[in-house]
Tab-separated table of C-alpha atoms in Angstrom:
chain	number	residue	atom	x	y	z
I	3	MET	CA	85.174	28.200	-80.736
I	4	PRO	CA	82.703	29.732	-78.418
I	5	ALA	CA	82.860	28.923	-74.751
I	6	ARG	CA	80.358	26.439	-73.286
I	7	SER	CA	77.710	27.612	-70.897
I	8	ALA	CA	78.294	26.131	-67.449
I	9	GLU	CA	76.208	22.692	-67.243
I	10	ARG	CA	73.341	22.429	-64.903
I	11	PRO	CA	73.515	19.288	-62.613
I	12	THR	CA	70.784	16.878	-63.648
I	13	CYS	CA	68.532	14.707	-61.468
I	14	PRO	CA	66.340	11.815	-62.223
I	15	ARG	CA	62.734	12.706	-62.678
I	16	ALA	CA	61.828	10.833	-59.357
I	17	GLY	CA	64.253	12.999	-57.263
I	18	ARG	CA	62.755	15.959	-59.080
I	19	ARG	CA	59.209	15.076	-57.783
I	20	LEU	CA	60.505	14.443	-54.302
I	21	ALA	CA	62.198	17.763	-54.084
I	22	VAL	CA	59.098	19.540	-55.270
I	23	ALA	CA	57.034	17.607	-52.516
I	24	ALA	CA	59.280	18.583	-49.819
I	25	LEU	CA	59.447	22.212	-50.928
I	26	ALA	CA	55.739	22.358	-50.602
I	27	TYR	CA	55.724	20.628	-47.369
I	28	VAL	CA	58.339	23.100	-45.880
I	29	SER	CA	56.200	25.967	-47.363
I	30	ALA	CA	53.076	24.854	-45.852
I	31	ALA	CA	54.790	24.389	-42.550
I	32	ALA	CA	56.239	27.842	-42.532
I	33	LEU	CA	52.826	29.342	-43.045
I	34	ALA	CA	51.391	27.489	-40.487
I	35	TRP	CA	54.131	28.663	-37.888
I	36	THR	CA	53.871	32.370	-38.960
I	37	GLY	CA	50.233	32.278	-38.674
I	38	LEU	CA	49.686	33.559	-42.334
I	39	ALA	CA	51.461	36.744	-41.449
I	40	GLY	CA	53.529	36.384	-44.588
I	41	CYS	CA	57.147	34.924	-45.257
I	42	ARG	CA	60.251	36.470	-43.369
I	43	SER	CA	63.652	35.758	-44.431
I	44	GLU	CA	66.056	33.615	-42.099
I	45	ARG	CA	67.970	36.880	-41.437
I	46	GLU	CA	64.581	38.564	-40.185
I	47	ARG	CA	63.775	35.872	-38.017
I	48	GLY	CA	67.098	35.812	-36.291
I	49	GLY	CA	67.411	33.298	-33.591
I	50	ALA	CA	63.888	33.648	-32.795
I	51	ASP	CA	63.292	30.118	-34.541
I	52	ALA	CA	66.359	28.503	-33.458
I	53	GLY	CA	64.735	25.478	-32.418
I	54	PRO	CA	63.873	22.768	-35.019
I	55	SER	CA	60.452	22.870	-36.583
I	56	ALA	CA	57.827	20.221	-37.600
I	57	ALA	CA	59.368	20.226	-40.979
I	58	ASP	CA	62.875	20.136	-39.599
I	59	THR	CA	62.329	16.945	-37.637
I	60	GLY	CA	59.758	15.387	-39.770
I	61	ALA	CA	56.913	14.952	-37.056
I	62	SER	CA	53.525	16.506	-37.186
I	63	ALA	CA	50.707	16.717	-34.491
I	64	ALA	CA	49.156	13.978	-36.445
I	65	ASP	CA	52.271	11.680	-36.205
I	66	THR	CA	52.562	12.280	-32.452
I	67	GLY	CA	48.892	12.497	-31.551
I	68	ALA	CA	49.579	15.335	-29.263
I	69	GLY	CA	46.630	17.742	-28.635
I	70	ALA	CA	43.947	15.422	-30.202
I	71	PRO	CA	40.857	15.078	-28.072
I	72	ASP	CA	39.604	11.769	-26.519
I	73	VAL	CA	36.156	12.271	-27.627
I	74	ALA	CA	35.129	14.208	-30.622
I	75	PRO	CA	33.230	17.579	-29.281
I	76	PRO	CA	29.485	17.663	-29.923
I	77	LEU	CA	28.334	19.519	-33.179
I	78	VAL	CA	27.126	22.891	-32.791
I	79	GLY	CA	23.147	22.528	-32.947
I	80	ALA	CA	22.981	18.780	-32.587
I	81	PRO	CA	20.303	17.353	-30.309
I	82	PRO	CA	20.920	16.453	-26.988
I	83	ARG	CA	21.688	12.891	-26.151
I	84	PRO	CA	18.768	11.187	-24.638
I	85	ARG	CA	18.646	10.367	-20.953
I	86	PRO	CA	18.151	7.124	-19.559
I	87	ILE	CA	14.394	6.537	-18.649
I	88	ALA	CA	13.723	5.676	-14.994
I	89	PRO	CA	11.498	2.554	-14.452
I	90	PRO	CA	7.807	3.846	-13.556
I	91	ALA	CA	7.048	3.964	-9.967
I	92	GLU	CA	4.738	1.070	-8.846
I	93	PRO	CA	1.236	1.353	-7.951
I	94	ARG	CA	0.836	1.698	-3.970
I	95	CYS	CA	-2.134	1.685	-1.408
I	96	PRO	CA	-3.417	4.455	1.064
I	97	PRO	CA	-1.419	4.629	4.052
I	98	GLU	CA	-3.933	2.947	6.258
I	99	MET	CA	-3.987	0.040	3.752
I	100	VAL	CA	-1.616	-3.013	2.960
I	101	ARG	CA	-0.430	-3.980	-0.630
I	102	VAL	CA	-1.502	-7.500	-1.081
I	103	ALA	CA	-0.052	-9.742	-3.944
I	104	ARG	CA	0.791	-6.527	-5.813
I	105	ARG	CA	-2.907	-6.540	-6.923
I	106	PHE	CA	-5.053	-4.754	-4.577
I	107	CYS	CA	-5.213	-3.213	-1.230
I	108	VAL	CA	-6.911	-4.318	2.163
I	109	ASP	CA	-7.238	-2.361	5.274
I	110	ARG	CA	-4.671	-3.091	7.964
I	111	TYR	CA	-7.316	-2.981	10.600
I	112	GLU	CA	-11.060	-3.858	11.405
I	113	ALA	CA	-12.998	-0.725	10.692
I	114	VAL	CA	-14.556	1.997	12.990
I	115	LEU	CA	-17.654	4.005	11.371
I	116	LEU	CA	-17.603	7.794	11.119
I	117	ASP	CA	-20.618	10.136	10.024
I	118	LYS	CA	-19.817	10.609	6.436
I	119	GLU	CA	-20.739	14.277	6.545
I	120	THR	CA	-19.298	15.430	10.037
I	121	GLY	CA	-16.759	12.867	10.661
I	122	LEU	CA	-18.296	12.112	14.212
I	123	GLU	CA	-17.607	8.626	15.541
I	124	ILE	CA	-20.448	6.379	15.275
I	125	SER	CA	-20.864	4.334	18.494
I	126	ALA	CA	-19.515	0.741	17.881
I	127	PHE	CA	-22.184	-0.996	20.057
I	128	TYR	CA	-25.207	-0.011	17.855
I	129	PRO	CA	-26.207	-0.338	14.492
I	130	PRO	CA	-24.926	2.456	12.302
I	131	SER	CA	-28.472	3.730	11.476
I	132	ARG	CA	-30.327	6.050	13.244
I	133	GLN	CA	-33.800	4.366	13.322
I	134	ALA	CA	-32.067	0.836	13.999
I	135	ALA	CA	-29.779	2.296	16.901
I	136	ALA	CA	-32.880	4.010	18.552
I	137	SER	CA	-34.771	0.901	18.485
I	138	VAL	CA	-31.971	-1.301	19.962
I	139	GLU	CA	-31.625	1.054	22.678
I	140	ARG	CA	-35.205	1.275	23.417
I	141	VAL	CA	-35.734	-2.546	23.368
I	142	TRP	CA	-32.605	-3.446	25.619
I	143	SER	CA	-33.326	-0.751	28.220
I	144	LYS	CA	-35.904	-2.980	29.227
I	145	MET	CA	-34.609	-6.433	28.328
I	146	ARG	CA	-31.328	-5.979	30.119
I	147	LEU	CA	-33.588	-6.363	33.503
I	148	GLN	CA	-34.913	-9.526	32.497
I	149	LEU	CA	-32.196	-11.708	31.532
I	150	GLY	CA	-29.157	-13.040	33.062
I	151	ASP	CA	-28.136	-12.866	36.791
I	152	ASP	CA	-28.139	-9.885	39.182
I	153	GLU	CA	-24.806	-8.792	37.987
I	154	ALA	CA	-25.766	-8.701	34.375
I	155	ARG	CA	-29.023	-6.829	35.006
I	156	ARG	CA	-26.699	-4.012	36.685
I	157	MET	CA	-24.483	-3.747	33.590
I	158	ASP	CA	-25.802	-0.546	32.066
I	159	LEU	CA	-26.239	0.090	28.283
I	160	PRO	CA	-23.220	2.018	26.649
I	161	LEU	CA	-24.132	5.536	25.636
I	162	LEU	CA	-26.020	6.142	22.249
I	163	PRO	CA	-24.917	9.548	21.451
I	164	GLY	CA	-27.801	11.881	20.998
I	165	TRP	CA	-27.059	12.937	17.201
I	166	GLN	CA	-27.497	9.172	16.272
I	167	LYS	CA	-31.056	9.446	17.361
I	168	GLN	CA	-31.904	12.548	15.965
I	169	ARG	CA	-30.880	12.674	12.405
I	170	GLU	CA	-30.179	10.426	9.424
I	171	PHE	CA	-26.421	9.706	8.482
I	172	GLU	CA	-24.310	7.596	6.566
I	173	PRO	CA	-21.321	5.321	7.630
I	174	ARG	CA	-17.834	5.830	6.403
I	175	ALA	CA	-15.362	3.137	7.204
I	176	VAL	CA	-11.792	4.197	8.827
I	177	SER	CA	-9.112	1.647	9.532
I	178	ARG	CA	-7.307	2.626	12.775
I	179	ARG	CA	-5.009	0.922	15.615
I	180	GLY	CA	-5.870	0.621	19.174
I	181	VAL	CA	-9.805	1.149	19.020
I	182	LEU	CA	-12.761	-1.120	19.454
I	183	PRO	CA	-13.872	-2.140	16.088
I	184	GLN	CA	-17.548	-1.465	14.759
I	185	GLY	CA	-19.870	-4.519	15.061
I	186	TYR	CA	-23.785	-4.490	14.811
I	187	THR	CA	-23.251	-3.954	11.191
I	188	THR	CA	-25.432	-5.410	8.264
I	189	GLY	CA	-23.667	-6.358	4.896
I	190	ALA	CA	-25.373	-3.403	3.080
I	191	GLN	CA	-24.144	-1.157	5.629
I	192	ALA	CA	-20.681	-2.508	5.277
I	193	GLU	CA	-20.663	-2.047	1.901
I	194	LEU	CA	-22.075	1.607	2.011
I	195	ALA	CA	-19.372	2.308	4.472
I	196	CYS	CA	-16.691	1.086	2.205
I	197	ARG	CA	-17.966	2.850	-0.657
I	198	ASN	CA	-18.162	6.090	1.358
I	199	ALA	CA	-14.465	5.799	2.257
I	200	GLY	CA	-13.675	5.236	-1.481
I	201	LYS	CA	-13.100	1.528	-1.344
I	202	ARG	CA	-15.204	-1.691	-1.524
I	203	LEU	CA	-15.770	-4.993	0.154
I	204	CYS	CA	-13.196	-7.596	-0.639
I	205	SER	CA	-14.180	-10.572	-2.711
I	206	LEU	CA	-13.858	-13.874	-1.087
I	207	GLU	CA	-10.714	-14.686	-3.006
I	208	GLU	CA	-9.106	-11.316	-2.224
I	209	TRP	CA	-10.175	-11.738	1.511
I	210	ARG	CA	-8.483	-15.198	1.609
I	211	THR	CA	-5.407	-14.291	-0.192
I	212	ALA	CA	-4.737	-11.257	2.125
I	213	CYS	CA	-5.511	-13.455	5.287
I	214	ARG	CA	-3.126	-16.320	4.150
I	215	GLY	CA	-0.095	-13.971	3.848
I	216	GLU	CA	3.007	-14.098	1.598
I	217	ARG	CA	3.309	-17.660	2.636
I	218	ASP	CA	0.093	-18.930	1.531
I	219	GLU	CA	-0.728	-20.766	4.849
I	220	GLN	CA	-4.134	-21.489	6.412
I	221	PHE	CA	-3.507	-19.335	9.474
I	222	PRO	CA	-1.883	-15.894	9.583
I	223	TYR	CA	0.830	-17.299	11.559
I	224	GLY	CA	1.375	-20.576	9.909
I	225	PRO	CA	0.082	-23.891	8.593
I	226	THR	CA	-1.726	-25.171	11.609
I	227	TYR	CA	-4.066	-24.012	14.165
I	228	ALA	CA	-2.459	-22.632	17.495
I	229	ASP	CA	-4.662	-21.921	20.251
I	230	GLY	CA	-4.411	-18.352	21.520
I	231	ARG	CA	-2.397	-17.163	18.482
I	232	CYS	CA	-5.493	-15.135	17.028
I	233	ASN	CA	-8.625	-13.857	19.012
I	234	VAL	CA	-10.870	-16.767	18.375
I	235	PHE	CA	-12.411	-19.580	20.026
I	236	ARG	CA	-12.351	-18.049	23.321
I	237	GLU	CA	-13.048	-19.600	26.719
I	238	ALA	CA	-16.625	-17.959	27.092
I	239	HIS	CA	-19.518	-16.540	24.794
I	240	PRO	CA	-20.690	-13.218	25.790
I	241	ALA	CA	-24.478	-14.098	25.453
I	242	GLY	CA	-23.769	-16.941	27.833
I	243	VAL	CA	-22.410	-14.678	30.249
I	244	LEU	CA	-25.206	-12.028	30.137
I	245	HIS	CA	-28.087	-13.989	29.266
I	246	ARG	CA	-27.196	-17.304	30.506
I	247	ASP	CA	-28.126	-18.495	27.058
I	248	VAL	CA	-25.587	-18.399	23.911
I	249	THR	CA	-28.603	-18.015	21.413
I	250	LEU	CA	-30.365	-15.295	23.050
I	251	GLY	CA	-30.160	-11.703	22.421
I	252	HIS	CA	-27.351	-11.045	19.797
I	253	SER	CA	-28.324	-7.218	19.475
I	254	ASP	CA	-27.549	-6.428	23.026
I	255	PRO	CA	-25.313	-3.498	23.026
I	256	ARG	CA	-23.326	-4.741	26.108
I	257	LEU	CA	-22.084	-8.125	24.609
I	258	ASN	CA	-18.807	-6.558	23.086
I	259	LEU	CA	-18.286	-4.938	26.506
I	260	VAL	CA	-18.250	-8.373	28.431
I	261	ARG	CA	-14.977	-9.499	30.175
I	262	VAL	CA	-13.813	-12.975	31.271
I	263	ALA	CA	-11.491	-13.308	34.116
I	264	GLY	CA	-10.856	-9.412	33.834
I	265	ALA	CA	-9.893	-9.485	30.287
I	266	PRO	CA	-11.994	-8.153	27.478
I	267	LEU	CA	-13.350	-10.563	24.753
I	268	LEU	CA	-13.290	-8.153	21.977
I	269	ARG	CA	-9.962	-6.745	21.761
I	270	ARG	CA	-8.605	-3.304	20.283
I	271	THR	CA	-7.519	-3.454	16.754
I	272	GLY	CA	-3.951	-4.834	16.293
I	273	GLU	CA	-3.804	-5.837	20.079
I	274	THR	CA	-3.224	-9.430	19.304
I	275	ALA	CA	0.431	-9.077	17.772
I	276	THR	CA	0.444	-12.962	16.846
I	277	CYS	CA	-2.352	-12.699	14.478
I	278	ALA	CA	-0.819	-10.760	11.488
I	279	SER	CA	-0.737	-11.772	7.907
I	280	ALA	CA	2.564	-10.759	6.576
I	281	TRP	CA	2.808	-8.771	3.223
I	282	GLU	CA	5.929	-7.360	2.036
I	283	ASP	CA	7.226	-5.155	4.933
I	284	ASP	CA	3.707	-4.540	6.373
I	285	ALA	CA	1.154	-6.954	7.902
I	286	VAL	CA	-2.936	-7.038	8.235
I	287	ALA	CA	-4.186	-7.361	11.666
I	288	ASP	CA	-6.988	-9.813	12.896
I	289	MET	CA	-8.262	-11.364	9.788
I	290	VAL	CA	-8.976	-14.342	11.781
I	291	GLY	CA	-10.908	-13.492	14.887
I	292	ASN	CA	-12.165	-10.457	16.994
I	293	LEU	CA	-15.233	-9.845	14.524
I	294	ASP	CA	-16.536	-11.682	11.532
I	295	GLU	CA	-16.177	-9.621	8.451
I	296	TRP	CA	-18.465	-8.892	5.363
I	297	ILE	CA	-17.339	-9.820	2.038
I	298	ASP	CA	-18.710	-8.957	-1.377
I	299	ASP	CA	-21.487	-11.167	-1.738
I	300	PRO	CA	-25.236	-9.936	-1.952
I	301	GLU	CA	-26.441	-13.226	-0.677
I	302	GLY	CA	-24.566	-12.693	2.499
I	303	THR	CA	-21.384	-14.142	3.742
I	304	PHE	CA	-18.799	-13.242	6.429
I	305	VAL	CA	-15.524	-14.358	7.178
I	306	GLY	CA	-12.550	-14.989	9.529
I	307	GLY	CA	-14.653	-15.884	12.650
I	308	PHE	CA	-15.229	-13.603	15.727
I	309	TYR	CA	-13.709	-13.987	19.175
I	310	ALA	CA	-16.271	-16.720	20.494
I	311	ARG	CA	-16.757	-18.675	17.332
I	312	ALA	CA	-15.716	-22.234	17.900
I	313	THR	CA	-13.572	-22.583	14.668
I	314	ARG	CA	-10.355	-23.938	13.763
I	315	GLU	CA	-10.520	-23.173	10.023
I	316	GLY	CA	-8.626	-20.018	10.162
I	317	CYS	CA	-8.713	-18.076	6.704
I	318	MET	CA	-11.219	-20.485	5.364
I	319	ALA	CA	-13.850	-20.027	8.241
I	320	ARG	CA	-16.832	-18.802	6.142
I	321	VAL	CA	-20.522	-18.254	7.384
I	322	ALA	CA	-23.397	-17.918	4.856
I	323	SER	CA	-26.623	-18.798	6.489
I	324	HIS	CA	-27.734	-15.047	6.897
I	325	ASP	CA	-28.803	-12.504	4.335
I	326	PHE	CA	-27.154	-9.078	3.666
I	327	THR	CA	-29.437	-7.426	5.937
I	328	TYR	CA	-28.421	-9.329	9.240
I	329	PHE	CA	-26.601	-7.918	11.900
I	330	ASP	CA	-25.255	-8.862	15.504
I	331	TYR	CA	-22.629	-7.934	17.850
I	332	SER	CA	-20.051	-9.930	15.908
I	333	THR	CA	-20.606	-8.571	12.307
I	334	GLY	CA	-17.917	-6.105	11.322
I	335	VAL	CA	-16.307	-4.381	8.297
I	336	ARG	CA	-12.930	-4.610	6.609
I	337	CYS	CA	-12.400	-3.069	3.094
I	338	CYS	CA	-10.397	-3.580	0.137
I	339	ALA	CA	-9.305	-1.123	-2.960
I	340	ASP	CA	-7.726	-1.333	-6.136
I	341	LEU	CA	-4.013	-0.077	-6.265
I	342	ARG	CA	-3.395	3.487	-6.847
I	343	ALA	CA	-1.212	4.950	-9.402
I	344	PRO	CA	1.789	6.973	-7.646
I	345	PRO	CA	1.299	10.894	-8.115
């Protein structure tokens, strides 16, 4: 009877499938370990691989998380991530102006006037017009000797520059600190001076808003009248001093040079520090007192009160009894402008 062949051990089908899977797993690990350089026998490797492999321990990079980046790297050629958009810069005012209510700009100081063409300063004591200035000088070179007391008659007229008598010119408004502001200005000349500066006359609403300040009070300094806080309702009238009659001679070029008890009636721009209308971290000077200021009204309106006007109305003071061509020593200029986009 023929001898039986040696019996092979049998295993359940489930066990066979596990063995096949294990063999495939070990083969894949070996290929990864050798960098696909081919298989080497255990004898060839010797002791170089004495340490346990991932297949031996059953741990993989996926199991341990080792080497996994925290954030996936960007795809090659992917568009850049959008940068956060900065808020747009706020519209601002020119350096010589103050931003009011984040809506418009107003001159920080009452204006002096320059010749638009040459930049020469126009005399603050005469109308800013060749013909009118020459006429006023001619009249008052005689009239000053006929009115007032001996001291008043000895007071000379201020100098009228020769160029203002020799050629036509147009005024341009400039806001400066520490200078005598321009009087003797008609509404039409004030409008032209602002336009030549790239600005405009303020509306009544704009002017009063600027005057009342951020706190929206009737006076630049508070809600109620306080004597001496602004240069208004002064102790003397210049025509009373020079002419002995407050109703006479309001075109006299000397009026804004009158001093009482050694102090000038008309002050330099910004000199009255207690009369400032606050806006943001800035302020507008002398909106009450010093000079009346024309506003944008073709019928003729000026506001604020000048230094000798007997008013306690503050920002609500308003005179509308003269037309746009009127002038005297007390009528001055302050400009407004629209906000400007940042460069």
